[in-house]
Coordinates of C-alpha atoms in Angstrom, one line a residue:
Q8 CA 0.0 0.0 0.0
V9 CA 1.5 3.2 -1.2
Q10 CA -0.4 6.5 -1.5
L11 CA 0.9 9.5 -3.4
V12 CA -0.4 13.0 -2.7
E13 CA 0.5 15.6 -5.2
S14 CA 0.5 19.4 -4.7
G15 CA 1.9 22.5 -6.1
G16 CA 0.0 23.0 -9.3
G17 CA -1.7 26.2 -10.3
L18 CA -2.0 29.0 -12.8
V19 CA 1.1 30.9 -13.9
Q20 CA 2.0 33.2 -16.7
A21 CA 4.5 32.2 -19.3
G22 CA 8.0 32.4 -18.0
G23 CA 7.0 31.7 -14.4
S24 CA 7.8 28.8 -12.1
L25 CA 6.1 26.1 -10.1
R26 CA 7.3 23.3 -7.9
L27 CA 5.3 20.1 -7.8
S28 CA 5.5 17.8 -4.8
C29 CA 4.7 14.1 -4.6
A30 CA 4.5 12.8 -1.0
A31 CA 4.5 9.1 -0.7
S32 CA 3.6 6.8 2.2
G33 CA 5.4 3.6 2.9
S34 CA 9.0 2.5 3.2
I35 CA 9.3 1.4 -0.4
F36 CA 9.9 5.0 -1.6
K37 CA 13.7 4.9 -1.1
I38 CA 14.2 1.9 -3.4
S39 CA 11.6 3.0 -6.0
S40 CA 11.9 4.9 -9.2
L41 CA 10.0 8.2 -9.5
A42 CA 8.6 9.8 -12.6
W43 CA 6.4 12.7 -13.6
Y44 CA 3.9 12.4 -16.5
R45 CA 1.6 14.9 -18.0
Q46 CA -1.7 14.6 -19.9
T47 CA -3.9 17.0 -21.8
P48 CA -7.5 16.2 -22.9
G49 CA -7.7 13.6 -25.7
K50 CA -4.0 12.8 -25.6
E51 CA -1.9 10.0 -24.1
R52 CA -0.2 10.5 -20.8
S53 CA 3.5 11.1 -21.6
L54 CA 6.6 10.9 -19.6
V55 CA 8.2 14.2 -18.6
A56 CA 11.0 13.2 -16.3
S57 CA 12.2 10.3 -14.2
I58 CA 14.7 9.6 -11.5
T59 CA 15.9 6.2 -10.2
S60 CA 16.7 5.2 -6.7
G61 CA 20.3 5.8 -7.7
R62 CA 19.4 9.4 -8.7
T63 CA 19.9 8.9 -12.4
T64 CA 17.7 11.4 -14.2
N65 CA 16.1 11.6 -17.6
Y66 CA 14.0 14.3 -19.3
V67 CA 12.0 14.7 -22.4
D68 CA 13.7 17.0 -24.8
S69 CA 11.1 19.7 -24.5
V70 CA 11.8 20.3 -20.8
K71 CA 15.5 19.9 -20.7
G72 CA 17.2 22.9 -19.1
R73 CA 13.9 24.1 -17.6
F74 CA 12.6 21.3 -15.4
T75 CA 14.5 19.5 -12.6
I76 CA 13.3 16.3 -11.0
S77 CA 14.6 15.4 -7.5
R78 CA 13.8 13.4 -4.5
D79 CA 14.2 13.6 -0.7
N80 CA 14.1 10.0 0.6
A81 CA 14.1 11.1 4.2
K82 CA 10.8 12.9 3.5
N83 CA 9.5 10.3 1.1
T84 CA 8.8 13.1 -1.3
G85 CA 9.6 13.7 -5.0
Y86 CA 9.6 17.0 -6.7
L87 CA 9.4 18.6 -10.1
Q88 CA 10.8 22.1 -10.3
M89 CA 9.5 23.8 -13.4
N90 CA 11.0 27.0 -14.6
S91 CA 10.5 29.1 -17.7
L92 CA 7.1 27.7 -18.2
K93 CA 5.4 27.8 -21.6
P94 CA 1.8 27.4 -22.6
D95 CA 2.6 24.0 -24.1
D96 CA 3.4 22.9 -20.5
T97 CA -0.3 23.2 -19.6
A98 CA -1.5 19.7 -18.5
V99 CA -2.5 17.6 -15.6
Y100 CA 0.7 16.3 -14.0
Y101 CA 0.9 12.9 -12.4
C102 CA 3.7 11.4 -10.3
K103 CA 4.4 7.7 -10.4
V104 CA 6.4 5.5 -8.0
W105 CA 7.3 2.0 -9.0
F106 CA 9.2 -0.9 -7.8
T107 CA 8.5 -4.0 -9.9
P108 CA 6.0 -5.4 -9.9
Y109 CA 4.2 -2.6 -8.1
E110 CA 3.2 0.8 -9.5
Y111 CA 1.4 3.7 -7.9
W112 CA 0.0 6.9 -9.2
G113 CA -0.8 10.3 -7.7
Q114 CA -4.1 11.9 -8.2
G115 CA -2.9 14.5 -10.6
T116 CA -2.4 18.3 -10.3
Q117 CA -3.4 20.9 -12.8
V118 CA -0.7 23.2 -14.3
T119 CA -2.0 26.0 -16.5
V120 CA 0.4 28.4 -18.2
S121 CA -1.1 31.5 -19.8
S122 CA 0.2 34.6 -21.5

């Protein structure tokens, strides 16, 4: 049983910043991988960034240099720092924690970027 609670979404203007948080219950977090996905209406959920338990990170090209994924294992929390936001970043963002064969998803948090 792992529950993920997301927070930090909101409405910002283009060029602004947000930090999303993903608070996880359970001791499995420290050995799990963490990822952030985003989804817009009518589109598939797509991977934005990921970080392994060993802190290896990967990013989709469109967010490289702007977004940073991180984790604080002592707090069982993952983060997505989003800078220089663009309207194309508008989506519902979901965090995922997994440790095979288990997979858990957050409830989603809306990010809206306007200009």
